[in-house]
Amino acid sequence: MSTSATPENFAATRGLVRAVRAMRWEQAPEDAREVARHCILDFLGVAIAGSREPLTEILVSEIVKPERSSEAGLIGRMQRASRLSAALVNGAAAHALDFDDTHTTMSGHPSAPVIPAVLALADSTGLSGREVLEALLIGIELECRLGAMIGPQHYAIGFHSTGTVGTFGAAAACAHMLRLDEDGWLRALGLAGTQTAGLKSGFGTMAKPLHAGRAASNGLFSALAARGGYTSNPEIIETAQGFAATHAGAKPSREVLDRFAGRFLIRDTLFKYHASCYLTHAPINAAQQIRAEHRVDPKSIDEVEVRVHPALFGVCNIQEPKTGLEGKFSLRATTAMALLGEDTGNLETFTDAKMTDARVVSLRDRIRVVRAEKIPSTCATVVVKSNGRIFEIESDSGQPASDLVAQRDHLTRKFMTLTAPILGRRDADALASAALDADQLASASKLIDLTRAG
């Protein structure tokens, strides 16, 4: 065992485990439990839609078909696979469209790494919907605390937190489901930490959703191996050459755990209503508001300025996207589409043809993205100059919903839009109801079963 912890570099891994390991579903406030249900609903919707994407087809063809295992089901498909492969495929499918939930404290997508892992484990062992939700809550709480503990530098230097921090979250959720003791949790997190991967340089390609799938599969693997006694460094976060040092150049402090003690950060989960990188949402919202309030003719626009935090330049500032996937990471393209009145909440909008459409390209090339040092990364200001007039709107997409009833309604509509064309209206309704009542399901396998058309 490493003995690297010092008063300046406290036992962060053990502290993190102790901060979340005792959390229970019945002790969480109802608003936190309701958001957990929303996470399940939204995850299943985007995963079903993502199950038809080429990247998912590749994983099924190359990874699943050679297997003979039938431990766990694949979302939206009749096939079953080993639970590790099911977690991989379902995680990648859920992130394939970049339409899944996000969390600013984690600096990533919290559900896509965790839910596939816990569903695969539950499906292979007959666990209940409530057990899945409780594990999901714990996994997200750990992800958020770890994300805050290592700080924004982790993401800034090029790591994709969904793939890295998400591996820890999946491992924690599965360690809880397997009822590991504290030492077992530490072994699981140690194994998770040595497998964390995911680079932002893969954004705009199939590599990005792979990060979520690998995080889910590796997190589940870590918990299963830890249950069997597989050893690892139990101080993986704080140790010399450990996760914090190598992935963030940071020394984790106790302050984060103290600050979040007693809180349920799942409540701050943000959901997407535009089918693009979340950091493009504030500019999209501002541009849509300008279009709606001032009825600006796109042909009359002389120039557009989009002011965003400098961090966005390394995430979603592809200047001239050629594919629909690249377009999801282009501030210029998404703002142009919003000003043109394109439906950015529709998956079909983000096509290769749309990114090279003359109207989109013409307006895109009149848009400048500029640095605004003092605003949060979820905020933006859009300034439109048209025929001598100037329209300026600020927007912030970083505020969690205050009305969870309205959020449930919005997410249900999004879910139905994504799933009804695949499952049919009646079956999509049945799945939505099951997801929103998941804590009442005797077997979580029902959620997987209902994702299969027919």
XYZ file of C-alpha atoms in Angstrom:
454
model
C 0.000 0.000 0.000
C 1.208 3.477 -0.842
C 2.023 5.803 2.044
C 2.114 8.978 0.018
C -0.673 10.861 1.800
C 0.495 13.874 3.795
C -1.326 16.658 5.674
C -0.929 18.777 2.526
C -2.092 15.939 0.286
C -4.801 14.304 2.353
C -6.265 10.824 1.851
C -8.541 12.014 -0.937
C -9.585 8.619 -2.288
C -10.738 7.332 1.098
C -12.353 10.683 1.866
C -14.257 10.574 -1.407
C -15.479 7.048 -0.706
C -16.652 8.014 2.773
C -18.451 11.073 1.401
C -20.800 9.018 -0.787
C -20.713 5.364 0.255
C -23.402 5.676 2.927
C -25.881 7.592 0.744
C -29.260 5.917 0.406
C -32.256 6.485 -1.850
C -34.731 6.964 0.968
C -32.520 9.595 2.619
C -32.186 11.726 -0.505
C -34.571 14.680 -0.846
C -37.398 14.195 -3.305
C -36.024 16.734 -5.760
C -32.769 14.742 -6.018
C -34.708 11.514 -6.519
C -36.862 13.124 -9.182
C -33.804 14.300 -11.108
C -32.411 10.760 -10.917
C -35.606 9.560 -12.600
C -35.145 12.266 -15.229
C -31.609 10.994 -15.826
C -32.904 7.477 -16.482
C -35.604 8.735 -18.854
C -33.258 10.977 -20.802
C -30.535 8.339 -20.964
C -32.866 5.725 -22.411
C -34.176 8.175 -24.997
C -30.787 9.193 -26.333
C -29.464 5.629 -26.136
C -32.347 4.245 -28.198
C -31.775 6.934 -30.814
C -28.022 6.320 -30.640
C -28.481 2.585 -31.029
C -29.102 3.215 -34.745
C -25.906 5.209 -35.273
C -23.014 3.817 -37.364
C -20.617 3.796 -34.410
C -22.997 1.545 -32.473
C -23.333 -0.765 -35.458
C -19.545 -1.061 -35.603
C -19.275 -1.956 -31.926
C -22.026 -4.547 -32.199
C -20.511 -6.081 -35.330
C -16.912 -6.142 -34.145
C -17.262 -6.591 -30.369
C -20.615 -8.181 -29.588
C -21.244 -10.618 -32.455
C -18.118 -12.700 -31.845
C -19.256 -13.220 -28.232
C -21.454 -16.031 -27.016
C -22.428 -14.402 -23.749
C -25.993 -13.302 -22.999
C -25.542 -11.708 -19.594
C -27.036 -8.294 -20.394
C -29.215 -6.697 -23.031
C -28.327 -4.053 -25.587
C -30.580 -1.018 -25.598
C -32.823 -0.848 -28.645
C -31.671 -4.247 -29.938
C -32.635 -7.882 -29.589
C -29.033 -8.968 -28.978
C -27.522 -9.684 -25.612
C -23.838 -9.632 -24.717
C -21.426 -9.950 -21.838
C -22.169 -7.294 -19.275
C -18.868 -5.559 -19.984
C -19.665 -5.355 -23.690
C -23.244 -4.276 -22.970
C -21.940 -1.420 -20.832
C -19.539 -0.438 -23.614
C -22.115 -0.457 -26.401
C -24.928 1.155 -24.402
C -22.615 3.870 -23.082
C -21.339 4.718 -26.545
C -24.889 4.700 -27.943
C -26.070 7.089 -25.230
C -23.328 9.576 -26.077
C -23.355 8.986 -29.844
C -25.577 11.976 -30.575
C -24.128 14.272 -27.903
C -27.675 14.806 -26.680
C -27.268 13.392 -23.153
C -27.215 15.232 -19.831
C -24.284 17.218 -18.460
C -23.020 18.656 -15.174
C -20.817 21.697 -14.701
C -19.339 20.485 -11.396
C -18.162 17.282 -13.022
C -17.289 19.123 -16.268
C -18.767 16.243 -18.205
C -21.735 14.014 -18.900
C -22.697 12.208 -15.691
C -25.240 9.592 -16.763
C -23.677 8.096 -19.896
C -20.789 6.408 -18.002
C -22.805 5.339 -14.955
C -26.215 4.128 -16.139
C -24.929 1.589 -18.715
C -22.720 0.028 -16.048
C -25.454 -0.297 -13.433
C -28.063 -1.471 -15.952
C -25.730 -4.182 -17.260
C -25.011 -5.322 -13.717
C -28.687 -5.198 -12.726
C -29.800 -7.013 -15.877
C -27.324 -9.819 -15.271
C -28.167 -10.254 -11.576
C -31.868 -9.416 -11.313
C -31.577 -6.240 -9.258
C -34.442 -3.797 -8.858
C -35.097 -0.406 -10.370
C -34.660 1.216 -6.987
C -31.215 -0.342 -6.638
C -30.289 1.059 -10.038
C -31.472 4.544 -9.097
C -29.644 4.474 -5.767
C -26.429 3.379 -7.485
C -26.899 6.071 -10.134
C -27.279 8.710 -7.455
C -24.108 7.557 -5.701
C -22.126 7.378 -8.945
C -23.074 10.900 -9.961
C -22.359 12.276 -6.499
C -18.863 10.782 -6.629
C -18.239 12.067 -10.162
C -19.174 15.605 -9.190
C -17.065 15.652 -6.048
C -14.072 14.221 -7.887
C -14.488 16.696 -10.740
C -14.474 19.577 -8.279
C -11.607 18.054 -6.312
C -9.202 18.013 -9.264
C -10.445 21.318 -10.646
C -10.940 22.762 -14.142
C -7.320 22.218 -15.188
C -8.079 18.558 -15.894
C -10.498 19.476 -18.668
C -8.498 22.502 -19.791
C -5.358 20.510 -20.588
C -7.281 18.120 -22.833
C -8.954 15.342 -20.861
C -12.609 14.478 -21.458
C -14.083 14.163 -17.975
C -16.869 11.887 -19.184
C -14.259 9.256 -19.959
C -11.958 9.887 -17.016
C -14.026 11.017 -14.039
C -16.891 8.947 -15.438
C -14.879 5.746 -14.964
C -14.677 6.479 -11.235
C -18.421 7.178 -11.120
C -19.266 3.892 -12.819
C -16.908 1.987 -10.522
C -18.440 3.581 -7.434
C -22.002 2.872 -8.558
C -21.171 -0.772 -9.250
C -19.186 -1.132 -6.023
C -22.324 -0.042 -4.208
C -24.502 -2.531 -6.089
C -22.029 -5.315 -5.292
C -22.061 -4.272 -1.622
C -18.300 -3.973 -1.362
C -16.805 -2.857 1.932
C -14.654 0.249 2.148
C -11.479 -1.573 1.171
C -13.311 -3.082 -1.797
C -14.397 0.380 -2.876
C -10.810 1.591 -2.664
C -9.630 -1.306 -4.808
C -12.371 -0.542 -7.334
C -11.446 3.130 -7.526
C -7.774 2.220 -7.762
C -8.520 0.051 -10.773
C -10.747 2.734 -12.254
C -8.055 5.349 -11.857
C -5.444 3.370 -13.720
C -7.835 2.919 -16.673
C -9.100 6.492 -17.035
C -8.820 7.790 -20.576
C -10.447 10.144 -23.028
C -8.935 13.090 -24.913
C -10.789 16.149 -26.136
C -8.848 15.883 -29.371
C -11.357 13.175 -30.266
C -14.311 15.580 -30.203
C -16.204 15.624 -33.471
C -15.397 11.945 -34.132
C -16.643 8.551 -32.969
C -13.904 8.581 -30.332
C -15.909 10.915 -28.094
C -18.833 8.530 -27.468
C -16.326 5.725 -27.102
C -15.079 7.545 -23.997
C -18.468 7.117 -22.322
C -18.733 3.472 -23.323
C -15.240 2.648 -22.111
C -15.846 4.488 -18.835
C -18.974 2.406 -18.227
C -17.300 -0.880 -19.116
C -14.066 -0.160 -17.262
C -15.935 1.062 -14.197
C -17.992 -2.131 -14.086
C -14.861 -4.211 -14.650
C -13.133 -2.398 -11.771
C -15.899 -3.179 -9.296
C -16.171 -6.820 -10.374
C -12.415 -7.350 -10.175
C -12.274 -5.621 -6.797
C -14.978 -7.956 -5.510
C -12.730 -10.851 -6.447
C -9.808 -9.367 -4.518
C -7.889 -7.789 -7.408
C -5.520 -5.255 -5.874
C -4.745 -1.678 -6.820
C -3.437 1.497 -5.260
C -6.053 2.576 -2.679
C -4.740 6.162 -2.813
C -5.006 6.437 -6.586
C -6.271 10.022 -6.593
C -3.729 11.653 -4.288
C -0.653 9.434 -4.591
C 2.518 10.534 -6.365
C 1.984 9.951 -10.090
C -1.666 9.265 -9.324
C -4.796 10.577 -11.009
C -4.724 14.134 -9.682
C -1.032 14.632 -10.380
C -0.933 13.107 -13.852
C -4.335 14.249 -15.106
C -4.603 17.699 -13.558
C -1.287 18.654 -11.980
C -3.353 19.125 -8.831
C -3.201 18.335 -5.148
C -6.741 17.496 -4.044
C -7.903 19.279 -0.923
C -10.374 18.396 1.784
C -12.232 21.681 1.208
C -14.307 20.285 -1.669
C -15.625 17.387 0.391
C -16.395 19.704 3.292
C -18.179 22.172 1.008
C -20.419 19.519 -0.527
C -21.090 17.549 2.668
C -24.780 16.737 2.948
C -25.593 18.009 -0.547
C -27.010 16.031 -3.453
C -25.339 17.456 -6.518
C -27.409 15.339 -8.891
C -29.996 18.086 -8.431
C -27.820 20.364 -10.594
C -27.810 18.043 -13.607
C -28.446 19.916 -16.854
C -30.382 18.414 -19.750
C -29.966 19.148 -23.424
C -32.687 20.488 -25.665
C -30.323 21.236 -28.556
C -28.606 18.264 -30.215
C -25.102 19.718 -29.927
C -22.287 20.305 -27.448
C -23.750 21.884 -24.312
C -21.349 24.817 -24.531
C -23.036 25.867 -27.789
C -26.416 26.135 -26.075
C -26.119 29.634 -24.635
C -25.216 31.146 -28.042
C -28.014 29.159 -29.686
C -30.528 30.422 -27.120
C -29.380 34.019 -27.542
C -29.500 33.784 -31.337
C -32.967 32.242 -31.250
C -34.164 35.037 -28.979
C -32.813 37.694 -31.335
C -34.539 36.008 -34.259
C -37.843 35.708 -32.379
C -37.911 39.200 -30.869
C -36.508 41.255 -33.733
C -37.428 39.143 -36.775
C -34.006 39.686 -38.309
C -33.770 38.563 -41.920
C -30.623 36.388 -42.130
C -29.852 37.859 -45.562
C -29.619 41.322 -44.036
C -27.081 40.335 -41.358
C -23.750 42.033 -41.874
C -21.842 40.545 -38.959
C -22.366 38.454 -35.841
C -20.151 38.412 -32.777
C -20.339 35.528 -30.303
C -18.621 36.281 -27.008
C -17.699 33.214 -24.952
C -15.256 32.115 -22.293
C -11.801 31.219 -23.707
C -12.222 27.600 -22.559
C -14.741 27.054 -25.357
C -12.090 27.602 -28.014
C -10.627 24.181 -27.240
C -13.990 22.417 -27.112
C -16.534 23.581 -29.662
C -14.956 26.076 -32.034
C -14.568 24.026 -35.201
C -14.449 26.814 -37.737
C -15.634 25.078 -40.901
C -17.389 21.819 -40.014
C -17.854 19.417 -42.886
C -19.924 16.758 -41.115
C -22.980 16.823 -38.907
C -20.906 15.510 -36.020
C -18.365 18.308 -36.436
C -21.234 20.775 -36.601
C -22.246 19.855 -33.071
C -18.899 21.308 -31.963
C -19.000 24.516 -33.993
C -20.091 27.747 -32.331
C -20.200 29.421 -35.720
C -22.353 26.766 -37.380
C -24.806 26.309 -34.498
C -25.279 30.070 -34.081
C -25.857 30.438 -37.814
C -28.420 27.645 -37.751
C -30.261 29.296 -34.861
C -30.393 32.641 -36.682
C -31.685 30.839 -39.769
C -34.487 29.241 -37.781
C -33.203 25.680 -38.082
C -34.517 23.253 -35.463
C -31.401 22.597 -33.390
C -33.380 20.253 -31.151
C -33.946 17.882 -34.053
C -31.301 15.237 -34.619
C -32.007 15.294 -38.335
C -30.812 18.897 -38.501
C -27.188 17.916 -37.887
C -26.334 16.283 -41.184
C -23.316 16.487 -43.449
C -25.500 18.159 -46.065
C -26.650 20.833 -43.614
C -23.079 21.735 -42.682
C -22.256 22.432 -46.320
C -25.581 24.069 -47.197
C -24.943 27.417 -48.899
C -27.233 29.376 -46.535
C -25.558 27.963 -43.436
C -22.036 28.448 -44.779
C -22.751 32.006 -45.928
C -24.029 33.114 -42.520
C -21.453 31.034 -40.635
C -18.683 32.927 -42.398
C -20.098 36.221 -41.125
C -19.793 35.066 -37.510
C -16.794 35.841 -35.308
C -16.199 34.053 -32.017
C -14.374 36.272 -29.516
C -12.963 35.699 -26.058
C -14.754 37.057 -22.999
C -12.551 36.312 -20.002
C -14.947 37.246 -17.221
C -18.047 35.218 -18.057
C -18.772 31.592 -17.064
C -18.341 28.907 -19.695
C -22.098 28.323 -19.838
C -22.810 31.980 -20.684
C -22.593 33.816 -23.994
C -23.406 37.135 -25.590
C -24.522 37.271 -29.207
C -24.358 40.590 -31.067
C -26.038 40.830 -34.458
C -25.401 43.778 -36.783
C -28.027 44.163 -39.504
C -28.741 47.157 -41.760
C -27.209 49.603 -39.310
C -29.035 48.139 -36.315
C -27.409 46.250 -33.447
C -29.133 43.542 -31.408
C -27.434 42.110 -28.338
C -28.627 39.268 -26.101
C -26.937 37.526 -23.175
C -27.817 33.954 -22.265
C -26.875 31.502 -19.510
C -27.487 27.783 -20.022
C -25.880 26.794 -16.735
C -28.848 27.169 -14.381
C -30.530 23.928 -13.222
C -34.304 23.833 -13.615
C -36.230 25.337 -10.742
C -39.485 23.713 -11.877
C -39.029 19.947 -11.970
C -42.604 19.371 -13.142
C -41.863 21.452 -16.238
C -38.527 19.673 -16.676
C -40.281 16.289 -16.555
C -42.688 17.484 -19.246
C -39.880 18.845 -21.447
C -37.844 15.663 -21.110
C -40.869 13.472 -21.819
C -41.508 15.379 -25.044
C -37.859 15.039 -26.001
C -37.982 11.331 -25.164
C -41.055 10.748 -27.303
C -39.543 12.637 -30.225
C -36.463 10.421 -30.051
C -38.127 7.073 -29.441
C -41.623 7.031 -30.960
C -40.301 6.740 -34.546
C -38.304 3.661 -33.473
C -40.535 1.960 -30.900
C -43.947 3.242 -31.899
C -45.995 5.622 -29.780
C -47.553 3.023 -27.481
C -44.287 1.247 -26.633
C -42.466 4.564 -26.184
C -45.176 5.672 -23.746
C -44.800 2.417 -21.803
C -41.042 2.861 -21.533
C -41.367 6.493 -20.439
C -43.770 5.485 -17.690
C -41.481 2.688 -16.524
C -38.451 4.994 -16.465
C -40.233 7.658 -14.451
C -41.430 5.001 -12.004
C -38.179 3.042 -12.051
C -37.979 2.942 -8.254
C -41.150 0.832 -8.311
C -39.778 -1.841 -10.675
C -39.073 -5.210 -9.100
C -36.597 -5.902 -11.881
C -34.577 -3.251 -13.704
C -34.373 -5.645 -16.661
C -37.799 -4.376 -17.681
C -36.197 -1.093 -18.723
C -33.933 -2.907 -21.186
C -36.738 -5.153 -22.424
C -38.977 -2.178 -23.208
C -36.361 -0.549 -25.419
C -36.795 -3.199 -28.089
C -39.177 -2.301 -30.888
C -42.050 -4.763 -31.237
